Amino acid sequence: MSDTNSLGFETRMIHAGAAPDPATGARQTPIYQTTSFVFKDAAQAARLFSLQEVGNIYSRLTNPTVSALQERCASLEGGVGAVATSSGHAAQILALFPLMSPGKNIVAADKLYGGSINQFSNAFKRFGWEVKFVDTDDLDAVKAAIDDDTRSLFCESLANPGGIVTDIEGWAAVASGAGLPLIVDNTMATAALCRPIEHGATIVVNSTTKFLSGNGTSIGGVVIDSGNFDWSASGKFPSLSEPAPEYNGIKFHEALGPMAFTFFGIAVGLRDLGAAQTPQNAFYTLLGMETLSLRMQRHSENAMQVAQHLENHAAVDYVSYAGLPSSPYNSAAKKYLPNGAGAVFTVGLKGGYDAGVSLVDNLELFSHLANIGDARSLVIHSASTTHSQLSDEEKTSAGAGPEVVRLSIGLENAEDLIADLDQALAKSA
Ligand SMILES: *Cc1c(COP(=O)(O)O)cnc(C)c1O
């Protein structure tokens, strides 16, 4: 099959990047558990090191199991190439690394995963990268925050934790008006529910830890490039447009065209930052992705049933789930997430902080832990955990106030989940 990309989404979930193993005929993608690859001869080694030939050298750069994952992720998101990383956070660094330098800034949505707000506010500052957080829903504020030193815009498609759907086309229009790339974190939706590149995103990042692997086994991330951005036009992205002395002075964009960002991510990003994904984790994630759309559909159907039930529960103040007609994001969900609004949403409890803590302690089927996107249903009280390092103001603006409990609805029987929530809410009331 020469062009997998012309096939339907469900076919690509299984076949993209995963031809039978050329060496053994193995049908499932083997785990290439090796650090290094033998060169055919000295001349080939020299060609590989100077990027004149593409091939495997060392698993910090490339590995066949990891390459299969990269190809599958690029195919499902509609990109030209992808770089897999050791975690979702590593993917965010790797996406920004080619674009940023000290003194430059990122305009980022304020509705982000709590860990991302920490990473952006603390670690990036030490790199000399400034972050300007803006209201996700205020496109005028996004535009106003951009200045001559801005090098990228960053938002989440479906924002963690609270059922917020970002107007990706609005953000993309602002980015392209300013000649800047838009990076979209698509972790919560996945390509099965939303494809940001089709709505104008330049780059997509994903924590593969969550729904892509789907079983809570493997930390990982991926950066997918649309191949649509002209890295040379503005002179603002010298890593991609100017000569790289260590590679015989090649200019990545001139030499590699739409693959420039992906090649830079491997040949410089993974080489120097070292945040490569392991072949074992890539294997588990490839396995998970074979059932991605089935799982996302079931996650969304279960979440909808549980959200509807909770919305009418006496102990519940509000439910933030974009799939509910009562959500201010319901029309955006219909546009950007037509196949379902995902598994994760937040519930505001009338009993505040104490009721939240009591609920997580009394649930039996739900596991109280810091993850989303598992086959199992998960729960966390954000204010005392994932968002505890944020100020009260940041907590509330990130949708994680003291009364908020975040649910990640799994693939179990929805009625069992509802019964578990009812018994735990009865105890916490
Ligand atoms: C979990 C998560 C991340 C970070 O991914 P890790 O794999 O935990 O590093 C980033 N963004 C979102 C939306 C997430 O849910």
Short mmCIF file of C-alpha atoms in Angstrom, two decimals, residues 92 132 287:
data_model
loop_
_atom_site.label_atom_id
_atom_site.label_comp_id
_atom_site.label_asym_id
_atom_site.label_seq_id
_atom_site.Cartn_x
_atom_site.Cartn_y
_atom_site.Cartn_z
CA GLN A 92 5.50 21.12 24.12
CA LYS A 132 1.56 36.08 27.84
CA LEU A 287 -1.63 -0.78 20.02
#
